[in-house]
Each structure stands twice: as C-alpha cells, then as structure tokens.
Amino acid sequence: MIRAGRLFLTAILLIAGCTSEAQQNADRDRRIQEKLAAPNPIEASDSLWMEELTYIEVRDLIAGGFTTAIIPTGGIEENGPYLATGKHNVILRALCPAIARNLGNALCAPVVAFVPEGSFDPPSGAMHFPGTFTVRDETYHALLVDIAESLRVHGFKDIVLIGDSGGNQRGMAAVAGDLNKRWAGSGVTAHFVIEFYTPGWEETEKYTEDVLGVAETRNDGYHDDIWVTAMMMVTDPASVRYHERVEADLASINGIDIAPMEDAIELGKKMVAFRAEYTANVIREAINK
C-alpha cells in the first residue's frame, strides 16, 4: 500500500514537472514573439551596418525589402611603414555601405577581419611580420558559412560575398558553392562576387588615371599605393598616419602627394563611388540571372 502511494506521488510529481516545463517553454516563446512584434519606440538609424542597428531596425528593414546582405572580408597584415595592418577593413568601412546604398535594398554584415594570411609553423606570407593574424582555410570556411547561415535564418534571400584581398577569393568561392548546394530550392542564394576584387581594383585604377588624371609616377616599394591610401583616408586619415607623414615630409606615395588632406579624401571618395557603382552593377546582374 505504501509502495503504491509512493508510485502515485512520483507520477503526480512527474506530470507536474512536465506541465511546468511545458508552461515555461510556452511563456518563453510568448515573450520572444512579443519582442519580435514590438514596435520601434524611436526614430530608426540610417546606418547600413547591421552591427550598428538594433534588432528592431534590422527586422523592419528586412520586412521593407532589404533582403540582400553583403559579407565583406578584409584582413590584418603588413602594409608598409605608413598603413595600419587593418588596411582592407578600413577600405571596406567606406566601400560596403556605398555598395549597399547603390543597391538600395542591402545591408552590410560586420567586416570579416580574420582571413588566411599564411601558415604558422614555419611562418609564410604576411605571417613573417608582427601584427598579422591568420586563420586556417577550414576556420575561414566555417566562419563564413556560419555568418551566411545566420543571415539566411533572419530572412535574407541574396547573400553576397566580397573580398578586398587576393587571398580571400578562393575560400569565398568554395563557401558560395557549398551554400548553394545546401540551400538548393530554398529561395536563398549565395553570390561570390570576385569582380569586386578583380577587375574591380584594376578598373578603379584606370578610372583614376583616365578620368581623374591621377597616375603614379614611381614605385616606393611598399604594400601600398595611392588607391589604397586615398580610400583609407575616406574612413580615417590616421590609418595612413597622415599627420605624422606631413610632419616628417613624407606625405606622398608612389609620386603622388596626399596633402592637403581634403584633396586626398575627395580623391578617395571618387574612387569609392566608382568602385561601389561598378560592384553594385555586377551584384544586380548576379541576382537577376
């Protein structure tokens, strides 16, 4: 009799526990749905960087047709005595939102700064120089896949991969291919846009020389040029050590002066606008295929 009572009590407790857990799950789901449906209590930001937006702002933009997401990949490497190691990331801070703005329905994921730059033991490539960070190919691949999957989950339909460094391209191509196999029939597509890098860089150089009349006259021997420097200055003149170079009478690169600052920044803005429009046109063609 006592044993039967204990069994009955155990059963009651188990049922109560299951009911309590189910209720907790239901309450949790209800709270999530309430947050997802919450109106924006303030004016929305006009940033196109997802990391600078609230979840409500991203939600409303997606609902309003911003279903293209750009994953920009940069790098951290040696770039000579004047440029910050995050050169590519600095350039992308100007270029990605310019591309997104040109498209009219796109947002930028955070810049992927950690990319393959060489091996660890023995060091190769840029890993010979302090301040460089590298990741294994498989790490890079996994990171890009998870970023893209995050965007898919939230409702983006066209996920674009661009890279400002040559070493990024092969990995992005592989990731886009793998994702499109995985997403087949889902209505979501990954687009690897190599044209941002090549011939995007070359076309920007030609535009600068042929249209703007700015051409390098020598090679100073650094991992640097006027196109890199001017576009970096659009985001942050300190990233090219502008003031220090002026003070040291070294405010030039490959025969082109970068002073006065305002002129170099204006040159960089024209380069950014050209390369952004060039890339946006390629992205539109890829999406509309």
PDB file of C-alpha atoms in Angstrom:
ATOM      1  CA  MET A   1       0.000   0.000   0.000  1.00  0.00           C
ATOM      2  CA  ILE A   2       2.827   2.391   0.928  1.00  0.00           C
ATOM      3  CA  ARG A   3       4.710   1.448  -2.259  1.00  0.00           C
ATOM      4  CA  ALA A   4       1.648   2.148  -4.380  1.00  0.00           C
ATOM      5  CA  GLY A   5       1.264   5.530  -2.723  1.00  0.00           C
ATOM      6  CA  ARG A   6       4.852   6.408  -3.453  1.00  0.00           C
ATOM      7  CA  LEU A   7       4.447   5.425  -7.085  1.00  0.00           C
ATOM      8  CA  PHE A   8       1.318   7.548  -7.343  1.00  0.00           C
ATOM      9  CA  LEU A   9       3.081  10.539  -5.778  1.00  0.00           C
ATOM     10  CA  THR A  10       6.045  10.108  -8.128  1.00  0.00           C
ATOM     11  CA  ALA A  11       3.711  10.039 -11.121  1.00  0.00           C
ATOM     12  CA  ILE A  12       1.959  13.194  -9.941  1.00  0.00           C
ATOM     13  CA  LEU A  13       5.286  14.976  -9.488  1.00  0.00           C
ATOM     14  CA  LEU A  14       6.476  13.894 -12.941  1.00  0.00           C
ATOM     15  CA  ILE A  15       3.267  15.140 -14.532  1.00  0.00           C
ATOM     16  CA  ALA A  16       3.535  18.406 -12.643  1.00  0.00           C
ATOM     17  CA  GLY A  17       7.164  18.758 -13.705  1.00  0.00           C
ATOM     18  CA  CYS A  18       6.315  18.151 -17.354  1.00  0.00           C
ATOM     19  CA  THR A  19       3.444  20.614 -17.148  1.00  0.00           C
ATOM     20  CA  SER A  20       5.695  23.183 -15.507  1.00  0.00           C
ATOM     21  CA  GLU A  21       8.391  22.735 -18.178  1.00  0.00           C
ATOM     22  CA  ALA A  22       5.834  22.974 -20.967  1.00  0.00           C
ATOM     23  CA  GLN A  23       4.435  26.137 -19.414  1.00  0.00           C
ATOM     24  CA  GLN A  24       7.913  27.621 -19.099  1.00  0.00           C
ATOM     25  CA  ASN A  25       8.594  26.880 -22.762  1.00  0.00           C
ATOM     26  CA  ALA A  26       5.269  28.415 -23.752  1.00  0.00           C
ATOM     27  CA  ASP A  27       5.992  31.521 -21.689  1.00  0.00           C
ATOM     28  CA  ARG A  28       9.444  31.811 -23.220  1.00  0.00           C
ATOM     29  CA  ASP A  29       8.062  31.502 -26.751  1.00  0.00           C
ATOM     30  CA  ARG A  30       5.382  34.088 -25.986  1.00  0.00           C
ATOM     31  CA  ARG A  31       7.967  36.565 -24.720  1.00  0.00           C
ATOM     32  CA  ILE A  32      10.114  36.017 -27.819  1.00  0.00           C
ATOM     33  CA  GLN A  33       7.131  36.629 -30.095  1.00  0.00           C
ATOM     34  CA  GLU A  34       6.228  39.762 -28.164  1.00  0.00           C
ATOM     35  CA  LYS A  35       9.760  41.109 -28.600  1.00  0.00           C
ATOM     36  CA  LEU A  36       9.742  40.205 -32.288  1.00  0.00           C
ATOM     37  CA  ALA A  37       6.479  42.103 -32.774  1.00  0.00           C
ATOM     38  CA  ALA A  38       7.407  45.130 -30.666  1.00  0.00           C
ATOM     39  CA  PRO A  39       7.145  48.496 -32.439  1.00  0.00           C
ATOM     40  CA  ASN A  40      10.175  50.734 -32.677  1.00  0.00           C
ATOM     41  CA  PRO A  41       9.752  53.388 -29.963  1.00  0.00           C
ATOM     42  CA  ILE A  42      12.285  55.787 -31.531  1.00  0.00           C
ATOM     43  CA  GLU A  43      13.395  57.049 -34.927  1.00  0.00           C
ATOM     44  CA  ALA A  44      15.364  54.412 -36.830  1.00  0.00           C
ATOM     45  CA  SER A  45      19.067  54.767 -37.582  1.00  0.00           C
ATOM     46  CA  ASP A  46      20.123  55.273 -41.193  1.00  0.00           C
ATOM     47  CA  SER A  47      23.226  53.064 -40.854  1.00  0.00           C
ATOM     48  CA  LEU A  48      23.581  50.165 -43.278  1.00  0.00           C
ATOM     49  CA  TRP A  49      25.851  48.187 -40.920  1.00  0.00           C
ATOM     50  CA  MET A  50      23.855  45.519 -39.100  1.00  0.00           C
ATOM     51  CA  GLU A  51      26.141  45.719 -36.072  1.00  0.00           C
ATOM     52  CA  GLU A  52      25.155  49.386 -35.676  1.00  0.00           C
ATOM     53  CA  LEU A  53      21.413  48.699 -35.873  1.00  0.00           C
ATOM     54  CA  THR A  54      19.005  47.402 -33.253  1.00  0.00           C
ATOM     55  CA  TYR A  55      17.263  44.089 -33.881  1.00  0.00           C
ATOM     56  CA  ILE A  56      14.049  46.063 -34.440  1.00  0.00           C
ATOM     57  CA  GLU A  57      15.691  48.191 -37.121  1.00  0.00           C
ATOM     58  CA  VAL A  58      17.087  45.125 -38.904  1.00  0.00           C
ATOM     59  CA  ARG A  59      13.696  43.402 -38.664  1.00  0.00           C
ATOM     60  CA  ASP A  60      11.876  46.374 -40.160  1.00  0.00           C
ATOM     61  CA  LEU A  61      14.398  46.783 -42.976  1.00  0.00           C
ATOM     62  CA  ILE A  62      14.099  43.123 -43.954  1.00  0.00           C
ATOM     63  CA  ALA A  63      10.302  43.403 -43.878  1.00  0.00           C
ATOM     64  CA  GLY A  64      10.603  46.506 -46.056  1.00  0.00           C
ATOM     65  CA  GLY A  65      12.521  44.662 -48.774  1.00  0.00           C
ATOM     66  CA  PHE A  66      16.144  44.830 -47.628  1.00  0.00           C
ATOM     67  CA  THR A  67      16.722  41.161 -48.376  1.00  0.00           C
ATOM     68  CA  THR A  68      20.274  41.401 -49.735  1.00  0.00           C
ATOM     69  CA  ALA A  69      23.153  41.070 -47.271  1.00  0.00           C
ATOM     70  CA  ILE A  70      26.804  41.724 -48.048  1.00  0.00           C
ATOM     71  CA  ILE A  71      29.553  39.818 -46.220  1.00  0.00           C
ATOM     72  CA  PRO A  72      32.782  41.828 -46.686  1.00  0.00           C
ATOM     73  CA  THR A  73      36.101  40.119 -45.989  1.00  0.00           C
ATOM     74  CA  GLY A  74      39.244  42.100 -45.237  1.00  0.00           C
ATOM     75  CA  GLY A  75      42.367  41.048 -43.371  1.00  0.00           C
ATOM     76  CA  ILE A  76      45.058  42.108 -40.919  1.00  0.00           C
ATOM     77  CA  GLU A  77      48.530  42.100 -42.440  1.00  0.00           C
ATOM     78  CA  GLU A  78      51.747  44.019 -43.093  1.00  0.00           C
ATOM     79  CA  ASN A  79      51.186  47.080 -45.287  1.00  0.00           C
ATOM     80  CA  GLY A  80      54.429  49.004 -45.105  1.00  0.00           C
ATOM     81  CA  PRO A  81      55.575  51.723 -42.683  1.00  0.00           C
ATOM     82  CA  TYR A  82      52.566  54.019 -43.005  1.00  0.00           C
ATOM     83  CA  LEU A  83      49.377  51.975 -43.294  1.00  0.00           C
ATOM     84  CA  ALA A  84      47.579  50.254 -40.434  1.00  0.00           C
ATOM     85  CA  THR A  85      47.563  46.461 -40.582  1.00  0.00           C
ATOM     86  CA  GLY A  86      43.766  46.571 -40.944  1.00  0.00           C
ATOM     87  CA  LYS A  87      44.065  48.301 -44.339  1.00  0.00           C
ATOM     88  CA  HIS A  88      41.461  46.164 -46.097  1.00  0.00           C
ATOM     89  CA  ASN A  89      38.994  46.502 -43.225  1.00  0.00           C
ATOM     90  CA  VAL A  90      39.357  50.292 -43.260  1.00  0.00           C
ATOM     91  CA  ILE A  91      38.670  50.388 -47.004  1.00  0.00           C
ATOM     92  CA  LEU A  92      35.605  48.190 -46.570  1.00  0.00           C
ATOM     93  CA  ARG A  93      34.201  50.531 -43.914  1.00  0.00           C
ATOM     94  CA  ALA A  94      33.769  53.045 -46.739  1.00  0.00           C
ATOM     95  CA  LEU A  95      33.012  50.673 -49.590  1.00  0.00           C
ATOM     96  CA  CYS A  96      30.455  48.233 -48.191  1.00  0.00           C
ATOM     97  CA  PRO A  97      27.822  50.828 -47.232  1.00  0.00           C
ATOM     98  CA  ALA A  98      28.457  52.638 -50.520  1.00  0.00           C
ATOM     99  CA  ILE A  99      27.676  49.417 -52.400  1.00  0.00           C
ATOM    100  CA  ALA A 100      24.629  48.748 -50.224  1.00  0.00           C
ATOM    101  CA  ARG A 101      23.354  52.290 -50.752  1.00  0.00           C
ATOM    102  CA  ASN A 102      23.789  51.917 -54.508  1.00  0.00           C
ATOM    103  CA  LEU A 103      21.806  48.672 -54.482  1.00  0.00           C
ATOM    104  CA  GLY A 104      19.043  50.259 -52.432  1.00  0.00           C
ATOM    105  CA  ASN A 105      17.937  47.072 -50.677  1.00  0.00           C
ATOM    106  CA  ALA A 106      21.078  45.766 -48.979  1.00  0.00           C
ATOM    107  CA  LEU A 107      22.703  45.739 -45.550  1.00  0.00           C
ATOM    108  CA  CYS A 108      26.304  45.035 -44.552  1.00  0.00           C
ATOM    109  CA  ALA A 109      27.356  42.266 -42.192  1.00  0.00           C
ATOM    110  CA  PRO A 110      30.359  43.140 -39.998  1.00  0.00           C
ATOM    111  CA  VAL A 111      33.709  43.060 -41.797  1.00  0.00           C
ATOM    112  CA  VAL A 112      35.348  39.637 -41.515  1.00  0.00           C
ATOM    113  CA  ALA A 113      38.816  40.702 -40.415  1.00  0.00           C
ATOM    114  CA  PHE A 114      40.337  37.262 -39.791  1.00  0.00           C
ATOM    115  CA  VAL A 115      41.299  35.587 -43.066  1.00  0.00           C
ATOM    116  CA  PRO A 116      44.093  33.281 -44.311  1.00  0.00           C
ATOM    117  CA  GLU A 117      47.361  35.260 -44.426  1.00  0.00           C
ATOM    118  CA  GLY A 118      49.905  32.428 -44.342  1.00  0.00           C
ATOM    119  CA  SER A 119      50.959  29.452 -42.242  1.00  0.00           C
ATOM    120  CA  PHE A 120      52.006  29.334 -38.577  1.00  0.00           C
ATOM    121  CA  ASP A 121      54.983  26.956 -38.435  1.00  0.00           C
ATOM    122  CA  PRO A 122      57.030  27.865 -40.286  1.00  0.00           C
ATOM    123  CA  PRO A 123      55.547  31.324 -40.895  1.00  0.00           C
ATOM    124  CA  SER A 124      54.761  32.142 -44.503  1.00  0.00           C
ATOM    125  CA  GLY A 125      53.381  35.107 -46.409  1.00  0.00           C
ATOM    126  CA  ALA A 126      52.413  38.060 -44.247  1.00  0.00           C
ATOM    127  CA  MET A 127      52.932  35.963 -41.100  1.00  0.00           C
ATOM    128  CA  HIS A 128      56.592  36.921 -41.249  1.00  0.00           C
ATOM    129  CA  PHE A 129      55.552  40.369 -39.989  1.00  0.00           C
ATOM    130  CA  PRO A 130      54.311  41.277 -36.481  1.00  0.00           C
ATOM    131  CA  GLY A 131      50.705  42.423 -36.302  1.00  0.00           C
ATOM    132  CA  THR A 132      49.488  39.926 -38.892  1.00  0.00           C
ATOM    133  CA  PHE A 133      46.730  37.484 -37.972  1.00  0.00           C
ATOM    134  CA  THR A 134      45.978  34.342 -39.941  1.00  0.00           C
ATOM    135  CA  VAL A 135      43.400  31.570 -39.764  1.00  0.00           C
ATOM    136  CA  ARG A 136      43.412  28.128 -41.324  1.00  0.00           C
ATOM    137  CA  ASP A 137      41.420  27.647 -44.518  1.00  0.00           C
ATOM    138  CA  GLU A 138      38.945  25.414 -42.708  1.00  0.00           C
ATOM    139  CA  THR A 139      38.436  28.036 -39.990  1.00  0.00           C
ATOM    140  CA  TYR A 140      37.781  30.724 -42.595  1.00  0.00           C
ATOM    141  CA  HIS A 141      35.358  28.437 -44.434  1.00  0.00           C
ATOM    142  CA  ALA A 142      33.446  27.556 -41.270  1.00  0.00           C
ATOM    143  CA  LEU A 143      33.235  31.191 -40.169  1.00  0.00           C
ATOM    144  CA  LEU A 144      31.812  32.361 -43.499  1.00  0.00           C
ATOM    145  CA  VAL A 145      29.311  29.501 -43.589  1.00  0.00           C
ATOM    146  CA  ASP A 146      28.027  30.320 -40.110  1.00  0.00           C
ATOM    147  CA  ILE A 147      27.751  34.033 -40.891  1.00  0.00           C
ATOM    148  CA  ALA A 148      25.795  33.272 -44.058  1.00  0.00           C
ATOM    149  CA  GLU A 149      23.535  30.805 -42.257  1.00  0.00           C
ATOM    150  CA  SER A 150      22.788  33.455 -39.627  1.00  0.00           C
ATOM    151  CA  LEU A 151      21.679  35.821 -42.378  1.00  0.00           C
ATOM    152  CA  ARG A 152      19.526  33.136 -44.009  1.00  0.00           C
ATOM    153  CA  VAL A 153      17.751  32.380 -40.725  1.00  0.00           C
ATOM    154  CA  HIS A 154      16.783  36.033 -40.353  1.00  0.00           C
ATOM    155  CA  GLY A 155      15.212  36.280 -43.804  1.00  0.00           C
ATOM    156  CA  PHE A 156      17.865  37.485 -46.225  1.00  0.00           C
ATOM    157  CA  LYS A 157      17.449  35.985 -49.692  1.00  0.00           C
ATOM    158  CA  ASP A 158      20.598  37.078 -51.531  1.00  0.00           C
ATOM    159  CA  ILE A 159      23.837  36.803 -49.592  1.00  0.00           C
ATOM    160  CA  VAL A 160      26.810  38.414 -51.310  1.00  0.00           C
ATOM    161  CA  LEU A 161      30.460  37.681 -50.510  1.00  0.00           C
ATOM    162  CA  ILE A 162      33.121  40.226 -51.455  1.00  0.00           C
ATOM    163  CA  GLY A 163      36.794  40.403 -50.501  1.00  0.00           C
ATOM    164  CA  ASP A 164      39.292  43.254 -50.653  1.00  0.00           C
ATOM    165  CA  SER A 165      42.336  40.961 -50.521  1.00  0.00           C
ATOM    166  CA  GLY A 166      43.506  38.440 -53.092  1.00  0.00           C
ATOM    167  CA  GLY A 167      43.966  35.645 -50.566  1.00  0.00           C
ATOM    168  CA  ASN A 168      40.289  35.762 -49.609  1.00  0.00           C
ATOM    169  CA  GLN A 169      38.857  34.910 -53.010  1.00  0.00           C
ATOM    170  CA  ARG A 170      39.306  31.134 -53.283  1.00  0.00           C
ATOM    171  CA  GLY A 171      37.744  30.479 -49.892  1.00  0.00           C
ATOM    172  CA  MET A 172      34.715  32.643 -50.642  1.00  0.00           C
ATOM    173  CA  ALA A 173      34.181  30.865 -53.949  1.00  0.00           C
ATOM    174  CA  ALA A 174      34.202  27.494 -52.168  1.00  0.00           C
ATOM    175  CA  VAL A 175      31.805  28.711 -49.479  1.00  0.00           C
ATOM    176  CA  ALA A 176      29.328  30.093 -52.013  1.00  0.00           C
ATOM    177  CA  GLY A 177      29.370  26.807 -53.909  1.00  0.00           C
ATOM    178  CA  ASP A 178      28.788  24.757 -50.763  1.00  0.00           C
ATOM    179  CA  LEU A 179      25.996  27.026 -49.548  1.00  0.00           C
ATOM    180  CA  ASN A 180      24.140  26.938 -52.848  1.00  0.00           C
ATOM    181  CA  LYS A 181      24.164  23.144 -52.780  1.00  0.00           C
ATOM    182  CA  ARG A 182      22.854  23.210 -49.216  1.00  0.00           C
ATOM    183  CA  TRP A 183      20.224  25.850 -49.989  1.00  0.00           C
ATOM    184  CA  ALA A 184      19.006  24.411 -53.292  1.00  0.00           C
ATOM    185  CA  GLY A 185      15.276  25.035 -53.692  1.00  0.00           C
ATOM    186  CA  SER A 186      15.054  27.267 -50.621  1.00  0.00           C
ATOM    187  CA  GLY A 187      14.880  30.600 -52.432  1.00  0.00           C
ATOM    188  CA  VAL A 188      18.129  31.743 -50.809  1.00  0.00           C
ATOM    189  CA  THR A 189      21.259  32.215 -52.917  1.00  0.00           C
ATOM    190  CA  ALA A 190      24.900  32.923 -52.132  1.00  0.00           C
ATOM    191  CA  HIS A 191      26.745  35.119 -54.632  1.00  0.00           C
ATOM    192  CA  PHE A 192      30.529  35.236 -54.691  1.00  0.00           C
ATOM    193  CA  VAL A 193      31.380  38.481 -56.489  1.00  0.00           C
ATOM    194  CA  ILE A 194      35.034  38.229 -57.458  1.00  0.00           C
ATOM    195  CA  GLU A 195      34.583  41.291 -59.665  1.00  0.00           C
ATOM    196  CA  PHE A 196      34.755  43.480 -56.560  1.00  0.00           C
ATOM    197  CA  TYR A 197      38.421  42.477 -56.321  1.00  0.00           C
ATOM    198  CA  THR A 198      39.268  41.772 -59.927  1.00  0.00           C
ATOM    199  CA  PRO A 199      38.768  43.545 -62.212  1.00  0.00           C
ATOM    200  CA  GLY A 200      37.293  45.990 -59.671  1.00  0.00           C
ATOM    201  CA  TRP A 201      40.685  47.173 -58.439  1.00  0.00           C
ATOM    202  CA  GLU A 202      42.082  47.475 -61.966  1.00  0.00           C
ATOM    203  CA  GLU A 203      39.008  49.342 -63.207  1.00  0.00           C
ATOM    204  CA  THR A 204      39.283  51.790 -60.314  1.00  0.00           C
ATOM    205  CA  GLU A 205      42.935  52.399 -61.150  1.00  0.00           C
ATOM    206  CA  LYS A 206      42.081  53.008 -64.812  1.00  0.00           C
ATOM    207  CA  TYR A 207      39.266  55.376 -63.831  1.00  0.00           C
ATOM    208  CA  THR A 208      41.617  57.317 -61.560  1.00  0.00           C
ATOM    209  CA  GLU A 209      44.215  57.663 -64.295  1.00  0.00           C
ATOM    210  CA  ASP A 210      41.995  58.148 -67.371  1.00  0.00           C
ATOM    211  CA  VAL A 211      39.128  60.186 -65.901  1.00  0.00           C
ATOM    212  CA  LEU A 212      40.582  61.889 -62.835  1.00  0.00           C
ATOM    213  CA  GLY A 213      44.039  62.358 -64.326  1.00  0.00           C
ATOM    214  CA  VAL A 214      45.864  60.942 -61.311  1.00  0.00           C
ATOM    215  CA  ALA A 215      48.652  58.470 -62.121  1.00  0.00           C
ATOM    216  CA  GLU A 216      51.543  57.114 -60.080  1.00  0.00           C
ATOM    217  CA  THR A 217      54.987  58.078 -61.350  1.00  0.00           C
ATOM    218  CA  ARG A 218      57.169  55.686 -59.360  1.00  0.00           C
ATOM    219  CA  ASN A 219      57.059  52.671 -57.041  1.00  0.00           C
ATOM    220  CA  ASP A 220      58.163  53.325 -53.469  1.00  0.00           C
ATOM    221  CA  GLY A 221      58.387  49.577 -52.837  1.00  0.00           C
ATOM    222  CA  TYR A 222      55.665  49.288 -50.194  1.00  0.00           C
ATOM    223  CA  HIS A 223      52.500  47.189 -49.942  1.00  0.00           C
ATOM    224  CA  ASP A 224      50.690  50.448 -50.590  1.00  0.00           C
ATOM    225  CA  ASP A 225      49.564  52.757 -53.408  1.00  0.00           C
ATOM    226  CA  ILE A 226      47.505  55.905 -53.977  1.00  0.00           C
ATOM    227  CA  TRP A 227      44.263  53.958 -54.422  1.00  0.00           C
ATOM    228  CA  VAL A 228      44.639  52.178 -51.102  1.00  0.00           C
ATOM    229  CA  THR A 229      45.769  55.303 -49.269  1.00  0.00           C
ATOM    230  CA  ALA A 230      43.069  57.623 -50.609  1.00  0.00           C
ATOM    231  CA  MET A 231      40.241  55.174 -49.924  1.00  0.00           C
ATOM    232  CA  MET A 232      41.522  54.554 -46.402  1.00  0.00           C
ATOM    233  CA  MET A 233      41.575  58.296 -45.789  1.00  0.00           C
ATOM    234  CA  VAL A 234      37.846  58.473 -46.510  1.00  0.00           C
ATOM    235  CA  THR A 235      37.306  56.421 -43.355  1.00  0.00           C
ATOM    236  CA  ASP A 236      40.207  57.581 -41.181  1.00  0.00           C
ATOM    237  CA  PRO A 237      43.255  59.673 -42.174  1.00  0.00           C
ATOM    238  CA  ALA A 238      45.013  58.439 -39.034  1.00  0.00           C
ATOM    239  CA  SER A 239      45.032  54.916 -40.502  1.00  0.00           C
ATOM    240  CA  VAL A 240      47.588  56.104 -43.080  1.00  0.00           C
ATOM    241  CA  ARG A 241      49.466  58.192 -40.459  1.00  0.00           C
ATOM    242  CA  TYR A 242      48.608  61.374 -42.329  1.00  0.00           C
ATOM    243  CA  HIS A 243      49.692  63.944 -39.746  1.00  0.00           C
ATOM    244  CA  GLU A 244      52.900  62.096 -38.872  1.00  0.00           C
ATOM    245  CA  ARG A 245      53.843  61.886 -42.548  1.00  0.00           C
ATOM    246  CA  VAL A 246      53.203  65.580 -43.095  1.00  0.00           C
ATOM    247  CA  GLU A 247      55.399  66.343 -40.089  1.00  0.00           C
ATOM    248  CA  ALA A 248      58.171  64.113 -41.486  1.00  0.00           C
ATOM    249  CA  ASP A 249      57.797  65.482 -45.040  1.00  0.00           C
ATOM    250  CA  LEU A 250      56.696  62.018 -46.243  1.00  0.00           C
ATOM    251  CA  ALA A 251      53.128  62.808 -47.294  1.00  0.00           C
ATOM    252  CA  SER A 252      53.244  61.074 -50.660  1.00  0.00           C
ATOM    253  CA  ILE A 253      53.000  57.593 -52.123  1.00  0.00           C
ATOM    254  CA  ASN A 254      54.449  56.425 -55.419  1.00  0.00           C
ATOM    255  CA  GLY A 255      54.999  60.008 -56.549  1.00  0.00           C
ATOM    256  CA  ILE A 256      51.571  61.393 -55.607  1.00  0.00           C
ATOM    257  CA  ASP A 257      51.083  63.872 -52.779  1.00  0.00           C
ATOM    258  CA  ILE A 258      48.394  63.082 -50.208  1.00  0.00           C
ATOM    259  CA  ALA A 259      48.409  66.642 -48.871  1.00  0.00           C
ATOM    260  CA  PRO A 260      46.359  68.652 -48.450  1.00  0.00           C
ATOM    261  CA  MET A 261      44.176  66.161 -46.618  1.00  0.00           C
ATOM    262  CA  GLU A 262      40.910  67.427 -48.083  1.00  0.00           C
ATOM    263  CA  ASP A 263      42.093  66.817 -51.638  1.00  0.00           C
ATOM    264  CA  ALA A 264      43.202  63.254 -50.881  1.00  0.00           C
ATOM    265  CA  ILE A 265      39.909  62.472 -49.149  1.00  0.00           C
ATOM    266  CA  GLU A 266      37.954  63.879 -52.092  1.00  0.00           C
ATOM    267  CA  LEU A 267      40.014  61.697 -54.442  1.00  0.00           C
ATOM    268  CA  GLY A 268      39.281  58.692 -52.233  1.00  0.00           C
ATOM    269  CA  LYS A 269      35.546  59.436 -52.241  1.00  0.00           C
ATOM    270  CA  LYS A 270      35.528  59.437 -56.039  1.00  0.00           C
ATOM    271  CA  MET A 271      37.346  56.093 -56.069  1.00  0.00           C
ATOM    272  CA  VAL A 272      34.895  54.639 -53.550  1.00  0.00           C
ATOM    273  CA  ALA A 273      31.896  55.880 -55.546  1.00  0.00           C
ATOM    274  CA  PHE A 274      33.265  54.394 -58.766  1.00  0.00           C
ATOM    275  CA  ARG A 275      34.141  51.016 -57.288  1.00  0.00           C
ATOM    276  CA  ALA A 276      30.844  50.838 -55.395  1.00  0.00           C
ATOM    277  CA  GLU A 277      28.799  51.511 -58.521  1.00  0.00           C
ATOM    278  CA  TYR A 278      30.875  49.037 -60.524  1.00  0.00           C
ATOM    279  CA  THR A 279      30.342  46.335 -57.889  1.00  0.00           C
ATOM    280  CA  ALA A 280      26.646  47.084 -57.393  1.00  0.00           C
ATOM    281  CA  ASN A 281      26.037  46.629 -61.119  1.00  0.00           C
ATOM    282  CA  VAL A 282      27.733  43.215 -61.014  1.00  0.00           C
ATOM    283  CA  ILE A 283      25.670  42.200 -57.971  1.00  0.00           C
ATOM    284  CA  ARG A 284      22.421  43.220 -59.686  1.00  0.00           C
ATOM    285  CA  GLU A 285      23.309  41.120 -62.708  1.00  0.00           C
ATOM    286  CA  ALA A 286      24.109  38.131 -60.491  1.00  0.00           C
ATOM    287  CA  ILE A 287      20.839  38.414 -58.561  1.00  0.00           C
ATOM    288  CA  ASN A 288      18.730  38.891 -61.686  1.00  0.00           C
ATOM    289  CA  LYS A 289      20.128  35.864 -63.538  1.00  0.00           C
TER     290      LYS A 289
END
